[in-house]
Coordinates of C-alpha atoms in Angstrom, one line a residue:
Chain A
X1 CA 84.6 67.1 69.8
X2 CA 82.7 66.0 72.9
X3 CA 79.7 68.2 72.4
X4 CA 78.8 68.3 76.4
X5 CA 82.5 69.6 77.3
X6 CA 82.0 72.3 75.0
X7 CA 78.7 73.6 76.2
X8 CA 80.1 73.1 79.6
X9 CA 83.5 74.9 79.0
X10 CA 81.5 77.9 77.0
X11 CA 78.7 77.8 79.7
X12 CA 81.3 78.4 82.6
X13 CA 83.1 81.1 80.6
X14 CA 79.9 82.4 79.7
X15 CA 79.0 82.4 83.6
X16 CA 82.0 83.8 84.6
X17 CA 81.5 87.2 82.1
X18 CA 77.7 87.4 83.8
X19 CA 79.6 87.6 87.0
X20 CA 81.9 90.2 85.5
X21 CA 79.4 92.2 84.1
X22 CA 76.8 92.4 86.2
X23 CA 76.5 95.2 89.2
X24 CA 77.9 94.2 92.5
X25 CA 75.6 93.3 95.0
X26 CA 77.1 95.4 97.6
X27 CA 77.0 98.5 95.9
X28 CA 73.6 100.9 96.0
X29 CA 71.1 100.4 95.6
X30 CA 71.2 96.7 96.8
X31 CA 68.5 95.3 96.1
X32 CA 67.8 96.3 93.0
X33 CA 71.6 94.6 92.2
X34 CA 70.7 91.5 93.9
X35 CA 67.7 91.4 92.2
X36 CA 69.1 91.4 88.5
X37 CA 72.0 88.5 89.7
X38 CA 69.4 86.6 91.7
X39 CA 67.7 85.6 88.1
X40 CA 70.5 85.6 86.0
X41 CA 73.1 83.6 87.9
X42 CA 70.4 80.9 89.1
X43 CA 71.7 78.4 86.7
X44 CA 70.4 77.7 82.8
X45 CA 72.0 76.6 80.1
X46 CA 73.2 79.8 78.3
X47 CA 72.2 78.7 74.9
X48 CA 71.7 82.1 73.6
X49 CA 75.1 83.2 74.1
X50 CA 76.6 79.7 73.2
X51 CA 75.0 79.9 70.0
X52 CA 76.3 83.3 69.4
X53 CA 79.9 82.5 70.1
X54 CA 79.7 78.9 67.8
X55 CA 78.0 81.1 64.8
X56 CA 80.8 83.7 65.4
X57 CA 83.5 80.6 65.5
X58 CA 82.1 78.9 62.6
X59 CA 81.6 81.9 60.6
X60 CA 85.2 83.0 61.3
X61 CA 85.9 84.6 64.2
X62 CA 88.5 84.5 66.5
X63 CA 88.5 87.4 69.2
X64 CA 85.8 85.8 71.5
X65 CA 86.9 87.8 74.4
X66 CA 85.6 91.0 72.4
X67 CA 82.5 89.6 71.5
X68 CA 82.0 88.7 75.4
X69 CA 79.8 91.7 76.3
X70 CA 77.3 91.1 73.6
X71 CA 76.9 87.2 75.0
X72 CA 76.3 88.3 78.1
X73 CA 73.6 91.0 77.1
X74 CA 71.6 88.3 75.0
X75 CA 71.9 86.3 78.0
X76 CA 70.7 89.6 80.4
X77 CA 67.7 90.0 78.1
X78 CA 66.4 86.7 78.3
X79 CA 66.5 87.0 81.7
X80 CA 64.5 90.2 82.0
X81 CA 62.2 88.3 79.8
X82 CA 61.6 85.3 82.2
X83 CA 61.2 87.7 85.1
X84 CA 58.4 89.7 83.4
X85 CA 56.8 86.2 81.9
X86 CA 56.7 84.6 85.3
X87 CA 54.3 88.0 86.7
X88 CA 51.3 87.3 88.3
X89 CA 49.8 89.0 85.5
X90 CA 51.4 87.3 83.2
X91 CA 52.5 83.6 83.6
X92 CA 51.8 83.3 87.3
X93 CA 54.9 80.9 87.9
X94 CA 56.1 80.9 91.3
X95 CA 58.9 78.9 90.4
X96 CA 62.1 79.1 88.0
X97 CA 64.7 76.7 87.8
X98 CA 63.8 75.1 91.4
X99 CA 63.9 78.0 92.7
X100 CA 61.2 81.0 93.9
X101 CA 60.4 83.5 90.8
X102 CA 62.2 87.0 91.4
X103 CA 58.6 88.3 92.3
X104 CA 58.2 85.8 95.1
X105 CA 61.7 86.5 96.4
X106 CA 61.5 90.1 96.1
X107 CA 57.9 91.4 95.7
X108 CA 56.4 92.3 92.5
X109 CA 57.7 95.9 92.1
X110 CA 61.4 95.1 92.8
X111 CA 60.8 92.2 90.1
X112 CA 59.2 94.6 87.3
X113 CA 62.2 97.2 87.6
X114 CA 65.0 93.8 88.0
X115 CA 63.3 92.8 84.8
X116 CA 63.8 96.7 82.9
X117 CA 67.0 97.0 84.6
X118 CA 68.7 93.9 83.2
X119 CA 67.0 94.8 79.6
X120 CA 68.6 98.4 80.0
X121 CA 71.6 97.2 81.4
X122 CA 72.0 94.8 78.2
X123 CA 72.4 97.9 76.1
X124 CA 74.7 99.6 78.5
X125 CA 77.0 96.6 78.6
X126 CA 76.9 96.5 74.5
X127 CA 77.3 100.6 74.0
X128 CA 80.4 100.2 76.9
X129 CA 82.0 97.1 75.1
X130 CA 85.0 97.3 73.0
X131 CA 83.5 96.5 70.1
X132 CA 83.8 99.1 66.8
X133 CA 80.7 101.6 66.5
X134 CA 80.0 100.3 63.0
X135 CA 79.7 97.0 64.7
X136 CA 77.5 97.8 67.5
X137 CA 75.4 99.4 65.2
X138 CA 75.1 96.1 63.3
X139 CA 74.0 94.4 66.6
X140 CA 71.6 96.6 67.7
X141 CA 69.7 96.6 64.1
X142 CA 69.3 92.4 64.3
X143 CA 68.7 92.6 68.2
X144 CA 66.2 94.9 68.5
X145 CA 64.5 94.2 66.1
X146 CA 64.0 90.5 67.8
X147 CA 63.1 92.3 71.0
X148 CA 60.1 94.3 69.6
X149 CA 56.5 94.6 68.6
X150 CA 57.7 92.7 65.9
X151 CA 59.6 90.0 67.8
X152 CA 59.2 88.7 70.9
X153 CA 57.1 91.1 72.6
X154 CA 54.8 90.6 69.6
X155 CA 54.7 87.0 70.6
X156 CA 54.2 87.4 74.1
X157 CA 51.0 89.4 73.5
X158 CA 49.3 86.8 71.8
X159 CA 50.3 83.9 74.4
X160 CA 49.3 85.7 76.8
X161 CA 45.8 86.7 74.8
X162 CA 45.5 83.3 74.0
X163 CA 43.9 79.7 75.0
X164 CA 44.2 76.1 75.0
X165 CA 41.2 76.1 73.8
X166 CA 41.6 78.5 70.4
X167 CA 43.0 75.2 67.8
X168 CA 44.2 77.9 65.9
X169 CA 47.8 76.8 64.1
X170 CA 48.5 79.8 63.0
X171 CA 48.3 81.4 65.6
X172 CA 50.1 79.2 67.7
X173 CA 53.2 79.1 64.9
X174 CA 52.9 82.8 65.1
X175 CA 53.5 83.0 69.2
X176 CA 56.3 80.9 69.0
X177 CA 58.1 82.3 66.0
X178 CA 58.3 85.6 67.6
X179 CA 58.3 84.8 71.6
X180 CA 61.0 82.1 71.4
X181 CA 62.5 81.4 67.7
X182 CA 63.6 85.4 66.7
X183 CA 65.6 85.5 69.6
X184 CA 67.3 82.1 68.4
X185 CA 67.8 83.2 65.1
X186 CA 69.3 86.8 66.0
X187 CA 71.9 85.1 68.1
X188 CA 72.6 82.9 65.5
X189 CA 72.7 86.0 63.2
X190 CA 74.8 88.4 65.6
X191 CA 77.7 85.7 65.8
X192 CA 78.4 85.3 62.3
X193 CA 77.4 89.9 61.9
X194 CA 80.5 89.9 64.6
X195 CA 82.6 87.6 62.6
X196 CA 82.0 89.7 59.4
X197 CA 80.1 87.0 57.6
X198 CA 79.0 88.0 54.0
X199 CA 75.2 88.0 53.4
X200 CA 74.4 84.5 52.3
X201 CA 75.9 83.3 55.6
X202 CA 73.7 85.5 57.2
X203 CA 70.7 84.3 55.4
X204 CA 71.7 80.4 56.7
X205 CA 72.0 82.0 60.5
X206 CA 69.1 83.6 60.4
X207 CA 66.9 80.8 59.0
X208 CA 68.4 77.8 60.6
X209 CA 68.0 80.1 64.2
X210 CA 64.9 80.3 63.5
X211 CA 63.8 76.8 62.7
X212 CA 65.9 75.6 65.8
X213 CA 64.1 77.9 68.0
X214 CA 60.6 76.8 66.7
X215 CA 61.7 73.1 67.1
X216 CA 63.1 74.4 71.1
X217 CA 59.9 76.0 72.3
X218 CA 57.9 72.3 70.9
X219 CA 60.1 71.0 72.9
X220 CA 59.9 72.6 76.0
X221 CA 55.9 72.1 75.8
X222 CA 56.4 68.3 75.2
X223 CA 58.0 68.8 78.4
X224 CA 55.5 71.1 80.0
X225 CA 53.0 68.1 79.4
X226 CA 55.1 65.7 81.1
X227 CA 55.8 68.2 84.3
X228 CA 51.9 68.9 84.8
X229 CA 50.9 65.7 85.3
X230 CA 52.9 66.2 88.3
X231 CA 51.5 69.8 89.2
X232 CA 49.2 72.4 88.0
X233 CA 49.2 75.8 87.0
X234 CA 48.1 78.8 85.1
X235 CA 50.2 77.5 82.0
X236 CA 48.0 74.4 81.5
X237 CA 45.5 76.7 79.9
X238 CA 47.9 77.9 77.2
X239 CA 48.3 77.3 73.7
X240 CA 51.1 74.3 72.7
X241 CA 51.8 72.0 70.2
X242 CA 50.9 69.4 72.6
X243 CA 46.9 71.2 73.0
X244 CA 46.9 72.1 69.2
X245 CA 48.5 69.0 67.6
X246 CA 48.7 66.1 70.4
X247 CA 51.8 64.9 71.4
X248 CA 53.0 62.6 69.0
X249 CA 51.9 64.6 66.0
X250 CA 53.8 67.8 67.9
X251 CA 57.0 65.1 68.2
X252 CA 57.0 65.0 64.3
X253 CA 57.0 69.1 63.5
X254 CA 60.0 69.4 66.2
X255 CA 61.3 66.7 64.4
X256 CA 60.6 68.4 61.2
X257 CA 61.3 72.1 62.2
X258 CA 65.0 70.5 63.6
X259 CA 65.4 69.2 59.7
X260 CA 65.0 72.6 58.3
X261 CA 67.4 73.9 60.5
X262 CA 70.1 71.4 60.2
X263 CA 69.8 72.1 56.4
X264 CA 70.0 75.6 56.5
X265 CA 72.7 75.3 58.9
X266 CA 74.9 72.3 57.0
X267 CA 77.2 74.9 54.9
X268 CA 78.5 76.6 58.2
X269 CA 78.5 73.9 60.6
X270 CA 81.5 72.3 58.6
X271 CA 82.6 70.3 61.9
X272 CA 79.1 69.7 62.9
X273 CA 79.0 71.6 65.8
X274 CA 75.8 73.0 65.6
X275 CA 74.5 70.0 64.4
X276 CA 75.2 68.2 67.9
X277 CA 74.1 70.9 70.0
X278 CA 70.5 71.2 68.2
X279 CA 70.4 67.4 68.9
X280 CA 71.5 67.4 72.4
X281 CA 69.3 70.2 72.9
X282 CA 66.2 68.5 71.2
X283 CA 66.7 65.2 73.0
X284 CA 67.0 66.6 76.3
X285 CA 64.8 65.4 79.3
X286 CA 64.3 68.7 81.6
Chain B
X1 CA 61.3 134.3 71.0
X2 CA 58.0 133.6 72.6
X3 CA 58.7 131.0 74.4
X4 CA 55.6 129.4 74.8
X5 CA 54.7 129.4 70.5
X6 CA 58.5 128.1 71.1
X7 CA 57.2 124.9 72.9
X8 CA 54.4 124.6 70.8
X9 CA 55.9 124.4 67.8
X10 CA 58.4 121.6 68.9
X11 CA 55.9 120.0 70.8
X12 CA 53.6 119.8 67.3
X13 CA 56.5 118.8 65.4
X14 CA 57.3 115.9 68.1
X15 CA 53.9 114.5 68.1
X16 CA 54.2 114.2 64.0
X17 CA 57.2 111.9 64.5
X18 CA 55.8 109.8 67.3
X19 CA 52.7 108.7 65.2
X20 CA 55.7 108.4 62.4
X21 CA 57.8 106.0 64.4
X22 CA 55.1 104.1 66.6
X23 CA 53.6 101.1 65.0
X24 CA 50.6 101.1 63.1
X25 CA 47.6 100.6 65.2
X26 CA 46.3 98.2 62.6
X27 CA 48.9 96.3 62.2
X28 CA 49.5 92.3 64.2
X29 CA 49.4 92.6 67.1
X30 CA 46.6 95.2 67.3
X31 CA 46.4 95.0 70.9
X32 CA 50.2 95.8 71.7
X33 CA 50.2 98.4 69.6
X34 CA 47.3 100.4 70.4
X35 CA 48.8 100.0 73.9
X36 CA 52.1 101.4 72.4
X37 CA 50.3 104.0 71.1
X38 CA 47.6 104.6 73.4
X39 CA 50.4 106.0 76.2
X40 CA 52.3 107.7 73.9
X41 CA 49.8 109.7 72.2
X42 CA 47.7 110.4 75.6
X43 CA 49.5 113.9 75.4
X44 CA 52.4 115.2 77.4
X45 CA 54.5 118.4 77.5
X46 CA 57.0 116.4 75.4
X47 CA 59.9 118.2 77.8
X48 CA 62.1 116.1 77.0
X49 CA 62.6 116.0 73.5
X50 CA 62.1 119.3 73.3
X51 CA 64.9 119.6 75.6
X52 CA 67.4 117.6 73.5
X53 CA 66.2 119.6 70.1
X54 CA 67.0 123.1 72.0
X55 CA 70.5 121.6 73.4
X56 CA 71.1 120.8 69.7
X57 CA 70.3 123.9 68.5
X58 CA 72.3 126.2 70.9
X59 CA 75.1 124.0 70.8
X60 CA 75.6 124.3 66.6
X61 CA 73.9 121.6 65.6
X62 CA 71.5 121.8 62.2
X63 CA 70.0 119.1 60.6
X64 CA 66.9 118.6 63.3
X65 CA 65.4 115.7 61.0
X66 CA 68.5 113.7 61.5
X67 CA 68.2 113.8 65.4
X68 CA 64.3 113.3 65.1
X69 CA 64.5 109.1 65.7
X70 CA 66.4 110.0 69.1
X71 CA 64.0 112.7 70.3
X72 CA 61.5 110.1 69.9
X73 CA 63.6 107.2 71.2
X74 CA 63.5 109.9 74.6
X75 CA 60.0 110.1 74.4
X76 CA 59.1 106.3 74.2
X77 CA 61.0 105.2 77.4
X78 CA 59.3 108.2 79.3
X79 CA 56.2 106.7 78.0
X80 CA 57.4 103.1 79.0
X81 CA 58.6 104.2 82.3
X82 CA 55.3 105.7 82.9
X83 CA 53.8 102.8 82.3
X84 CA 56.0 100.4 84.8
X85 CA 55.0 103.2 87.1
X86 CA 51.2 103.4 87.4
X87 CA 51.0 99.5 87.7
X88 CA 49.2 98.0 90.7
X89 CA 52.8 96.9 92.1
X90 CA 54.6 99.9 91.7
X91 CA 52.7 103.6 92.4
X92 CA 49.1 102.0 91.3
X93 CA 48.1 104.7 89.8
X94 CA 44.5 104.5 88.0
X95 CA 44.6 108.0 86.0
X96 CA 47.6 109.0 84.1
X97 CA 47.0 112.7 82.4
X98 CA 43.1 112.1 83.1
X99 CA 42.8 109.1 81.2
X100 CA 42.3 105.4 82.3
X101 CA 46.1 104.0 82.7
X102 CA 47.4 101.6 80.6
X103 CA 46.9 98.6 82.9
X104 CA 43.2 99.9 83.8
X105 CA 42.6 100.0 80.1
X106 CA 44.0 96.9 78.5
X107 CA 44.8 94.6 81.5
X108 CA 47.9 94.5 83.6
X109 CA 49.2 92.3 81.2
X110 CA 49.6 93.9 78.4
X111 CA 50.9 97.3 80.6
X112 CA 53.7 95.1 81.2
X113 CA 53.9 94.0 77.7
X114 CA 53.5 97.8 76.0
X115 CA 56.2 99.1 78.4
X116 CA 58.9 96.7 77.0
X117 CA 57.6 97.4 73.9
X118 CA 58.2 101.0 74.3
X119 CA 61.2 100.2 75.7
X120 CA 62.5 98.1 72.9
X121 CA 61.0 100.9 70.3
X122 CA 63.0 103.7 71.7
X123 CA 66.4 101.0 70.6
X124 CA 64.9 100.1 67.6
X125 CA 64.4 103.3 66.1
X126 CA 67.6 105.0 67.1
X127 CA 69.2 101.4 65.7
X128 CA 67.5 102.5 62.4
X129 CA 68.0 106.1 61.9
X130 CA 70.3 107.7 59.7
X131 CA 72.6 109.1 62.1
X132 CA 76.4 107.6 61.9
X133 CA 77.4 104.5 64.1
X134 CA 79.6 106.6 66.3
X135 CA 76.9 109.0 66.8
X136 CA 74.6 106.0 67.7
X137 CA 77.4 105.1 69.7
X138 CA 77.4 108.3 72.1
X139 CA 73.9 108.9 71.7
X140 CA 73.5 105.1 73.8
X141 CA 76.2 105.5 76.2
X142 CA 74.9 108.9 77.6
X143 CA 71.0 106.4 77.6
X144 CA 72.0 103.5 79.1
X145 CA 74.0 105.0 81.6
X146 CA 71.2 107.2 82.8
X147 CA 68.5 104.3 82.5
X148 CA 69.9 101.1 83.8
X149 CA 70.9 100.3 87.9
X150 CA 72.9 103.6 88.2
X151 CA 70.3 105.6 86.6
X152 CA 66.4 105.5 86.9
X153 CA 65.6 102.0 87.7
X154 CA 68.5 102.5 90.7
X155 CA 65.7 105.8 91.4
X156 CA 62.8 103.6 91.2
X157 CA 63.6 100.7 93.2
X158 CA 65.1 103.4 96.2
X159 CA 61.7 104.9 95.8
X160 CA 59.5 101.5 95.8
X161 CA 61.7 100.7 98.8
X162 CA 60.8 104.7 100.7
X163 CA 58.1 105.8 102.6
X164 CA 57.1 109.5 104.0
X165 CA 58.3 108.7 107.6
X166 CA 62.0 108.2 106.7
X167 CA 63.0 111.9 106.8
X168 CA 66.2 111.3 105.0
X169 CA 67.8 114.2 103.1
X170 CA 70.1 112.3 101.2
X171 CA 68.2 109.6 100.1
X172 CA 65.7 111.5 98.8
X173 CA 68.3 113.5 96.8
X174 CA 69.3 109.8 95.5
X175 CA 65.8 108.8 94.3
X176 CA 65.2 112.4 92.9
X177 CA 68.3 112.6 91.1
X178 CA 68.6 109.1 89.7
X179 CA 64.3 109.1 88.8
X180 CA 64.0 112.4 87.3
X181 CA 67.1 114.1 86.9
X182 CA 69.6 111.9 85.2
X183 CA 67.3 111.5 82.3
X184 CA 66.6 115.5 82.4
X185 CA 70.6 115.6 82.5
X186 CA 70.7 112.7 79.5
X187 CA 68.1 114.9 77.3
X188 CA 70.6 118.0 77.4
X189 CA 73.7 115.9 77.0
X190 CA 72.6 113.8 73.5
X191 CA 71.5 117.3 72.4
X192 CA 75.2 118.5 72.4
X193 CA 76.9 115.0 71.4
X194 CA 74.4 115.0 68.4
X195 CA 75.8 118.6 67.7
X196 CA 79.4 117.7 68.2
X197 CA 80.2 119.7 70.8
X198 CA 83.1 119.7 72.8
X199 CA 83.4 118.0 76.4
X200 CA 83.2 121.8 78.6
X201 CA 79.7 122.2 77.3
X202 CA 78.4 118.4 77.6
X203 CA 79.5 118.8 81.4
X204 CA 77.9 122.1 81.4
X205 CA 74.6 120.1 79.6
X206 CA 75.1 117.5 82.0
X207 CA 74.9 119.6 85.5
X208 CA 72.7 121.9 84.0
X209 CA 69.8 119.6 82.9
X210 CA 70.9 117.3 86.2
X211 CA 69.7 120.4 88.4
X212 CA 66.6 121.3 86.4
X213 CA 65.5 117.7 87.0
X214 CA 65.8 117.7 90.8
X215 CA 63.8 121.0 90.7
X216 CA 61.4 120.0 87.9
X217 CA 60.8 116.8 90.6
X218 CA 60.0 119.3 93.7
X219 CA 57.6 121.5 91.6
X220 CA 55.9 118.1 90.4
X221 CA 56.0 117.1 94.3
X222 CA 54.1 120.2 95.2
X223 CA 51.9 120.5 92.6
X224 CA 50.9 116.6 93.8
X225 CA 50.5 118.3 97.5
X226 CA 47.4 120.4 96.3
X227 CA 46.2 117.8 94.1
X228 CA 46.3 114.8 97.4
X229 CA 43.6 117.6 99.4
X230 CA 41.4 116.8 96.4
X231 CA 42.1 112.3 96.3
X232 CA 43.8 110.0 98.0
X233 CA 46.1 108.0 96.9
X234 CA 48.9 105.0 97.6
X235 CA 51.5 108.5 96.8
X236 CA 50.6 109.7 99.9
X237 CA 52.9 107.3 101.4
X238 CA 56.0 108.3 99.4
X239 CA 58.8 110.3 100.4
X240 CA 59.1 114.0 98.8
X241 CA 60.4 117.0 99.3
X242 CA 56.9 118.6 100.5
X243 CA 57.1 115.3 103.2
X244 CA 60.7 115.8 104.3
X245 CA 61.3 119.9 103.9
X246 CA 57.5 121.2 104.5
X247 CA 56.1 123.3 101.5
X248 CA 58.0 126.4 101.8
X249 CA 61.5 125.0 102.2
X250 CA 61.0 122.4 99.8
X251 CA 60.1 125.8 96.9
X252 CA 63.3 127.6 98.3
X253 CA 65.7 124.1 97.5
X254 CA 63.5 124.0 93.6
X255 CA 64.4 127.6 93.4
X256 CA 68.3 126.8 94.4
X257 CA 68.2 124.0 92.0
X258 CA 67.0 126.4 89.4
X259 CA 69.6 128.4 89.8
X260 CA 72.1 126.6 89.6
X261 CA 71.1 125.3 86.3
X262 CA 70.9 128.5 85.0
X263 CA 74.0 129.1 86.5
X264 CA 75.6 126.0 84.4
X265 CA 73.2 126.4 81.3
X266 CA 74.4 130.6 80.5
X267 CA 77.2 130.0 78.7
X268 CA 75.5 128.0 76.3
X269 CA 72.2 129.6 76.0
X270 CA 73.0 132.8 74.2
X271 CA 69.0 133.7 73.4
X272 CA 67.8 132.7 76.7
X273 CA 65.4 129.8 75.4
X274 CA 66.5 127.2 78.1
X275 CA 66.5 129.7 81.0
X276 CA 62.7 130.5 79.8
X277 CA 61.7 127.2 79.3
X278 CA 63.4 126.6 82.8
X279 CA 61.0 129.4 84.3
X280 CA 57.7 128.2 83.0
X281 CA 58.2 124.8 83.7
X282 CA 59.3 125.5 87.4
X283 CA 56.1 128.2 87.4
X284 CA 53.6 125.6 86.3
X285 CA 50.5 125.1 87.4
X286 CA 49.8 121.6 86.1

């Protein structure tokens, strides 16, 4: 198994479904339709929804193209999220993915109701798909419940209440447990709920989801660091591994945090799978 | 049936289950949730739900604290779409019910942040309720349809994207229908798929509640008229009835609208509760 022609095949069929699923762009009103494809279809690597379909795989399922619809709405909620986070009132990033933020390309307002729409239109998408009721349900419970005060809103409040400045671990471990490693774990989770994995699996999902995303969002700070020597912005004045821990030290909890979720993971991943991706993913340079 | 005890009653036992479903104040993340709170709680005729209960009702359905989570769930994404509204980008709106809007009191921010929240609430709680998967099922197609890019975000953006000088009928129509009226229409419709009842009356819920939105909208429309000699404001720019129709013709087309939800609504409302609910709404003088 060559682990970067499976993301790639599962990000293209991925990116074919957004396509399918989202609303036309030449059908009313326009804007707000171009608005919601403008952020979604400007690239990214579809994790969420590539978890969720290897989970569902692993655990044992085997109708992918009915578990389509719910890929794609993980994959419409983390863009609404990005929208709203890049805000002037919130992140202040004029820039995602080399490209202008939706508010800079369509004005703050249209950018706010892109952002609801593609949230509402996640739900719409699941209630619509051809999935059993019993198994929507299920869906909804470990989704929304990432989504909330609870999950990654919860998280978001306190980034955005925070500083660089507060050395405050817990709090830091608190931001990114609920802005970045819930939603990890619930797609982990949903795959193997859609594959009708008994309770234990679940457990192993939800943990090793979590500990992946955790060991993701170090990560993407370690990153951050290296990208703002290069330019500055609103973002240097957040709380990160790098400002709380220093980078090296920061280096050994992903490192750590990538452990704990290969271990939780080992008794699914049985053709190490996962194992590759979390690797790939935590070795990558952009 | 006096029909205002009627709404007081309702109203009294809707405000008991908001404070039941909204997260505590105290609880992490404080901030958030007073936010979540603050908007919810900062009063409201609580039309809407009240709406959905009486549908239920007239249309056989019995067990009221079954249905409670989605009256509430109705309730929250009024609240978050409120929210979205009154921020600088959008209407910027300062006041909302003669208190400081979100945004003015917690930050723009965290407005942002509280109407996701909301937003996410409303799915989380109907996730968790005790009503069957297939209920849940209908209950969230008849939502999403009415709140995503066909519903009141299409609405919004049209009405972001308006302005008084466009004399347009029929766009005007659109933004009223799809920002007011399809979630009037919704309200009615869950009512009767909560109660089980057959397809004639859901269409007959449908039109019925679709028409007392658009003339719910006008009457809000002029009531803003008399308010705009007293402050100015950004609305002053928007496009209305009042702005297209003048005053009187725009109170002849509510009064049309009126009737023809009654029109739709008789067959279902035996005691007369919705057409007296219609009356004092459309008669009110705030």
């Amino acid at each position: 198994m060559n682990i970067k022609s499976y993301l790639k095949k599962w990000k293209k069929k991925v990116d074919e479904k957004l396509i399918e699923y989202l609303p036309l762009e030449e059908t009313y009103p326009q804007t707000l339709n171009k608005a919601m494809r403008y952020t979604v279809l400007a690239g990214g690597k579809r994790i969420r929804p590539i978890l969720m379909i290897t989970t569902y795989h692993l655990t044992g399922g085997r109708d992918v193209e009915k578990i389509m619809p719910v890929a794609c709405a993980i994959e419409f909620i983390h863009s609404y999220s990005l929208i709203h986070d890049d805000l002037p009132a919130i992140d202040n990033d004029n820039y995602r993915r080399g490209l202008p933020s939706s508010h800079i390309k369509f004005g703050e307002d249209i950018a706010i109701l892109a952002g609801d729409g593609l949230f509402s239109h996640a739900f719409y998408i699941i209630s619509e798909s051809n999935l059993a009721a019993i198994e929507k349900e299920k869906v909804l419970k470990v989704l929304t419940k990432a989504l909330g005060n609870e999950g990654i809103i919860g998280g978001q409040v306190k980034d955005v209440e925070s500083n660089c400045s507060m050395k405050d671990p817990k709090l830091l471990r608190y931001i990114h447990s609920h802005k970045t490693a819930c939603f990890f774990s619930a797609a982990c989770e949903i795959g193997g709920v859609l594959a009708g994995a008994e309770e234990e699996k679940l457990f192993s999902l939800r943990k090793g989801g979590l500990f992946m995303g955790m060991a993701f969002q170090i990560v993407d700070d370690l990153l951050d660091v290296k990208t703002k020597m290069k330019e500055a912005g609103r973002d240097e004045n957040k709380l990160t591994y790098p400002s709380v821990h220093g980078i090296e030290y920061s280096r050994k909890i992903a490192g750590r945090y990538s452990e704990l979720c290969l271990e939780y993971l080992k008794p699914i991943d049985e053709e190490g799978i996962l194992e590759k991706i979390i690797l790939l993913l935590l070795g990558r340079k952009n």
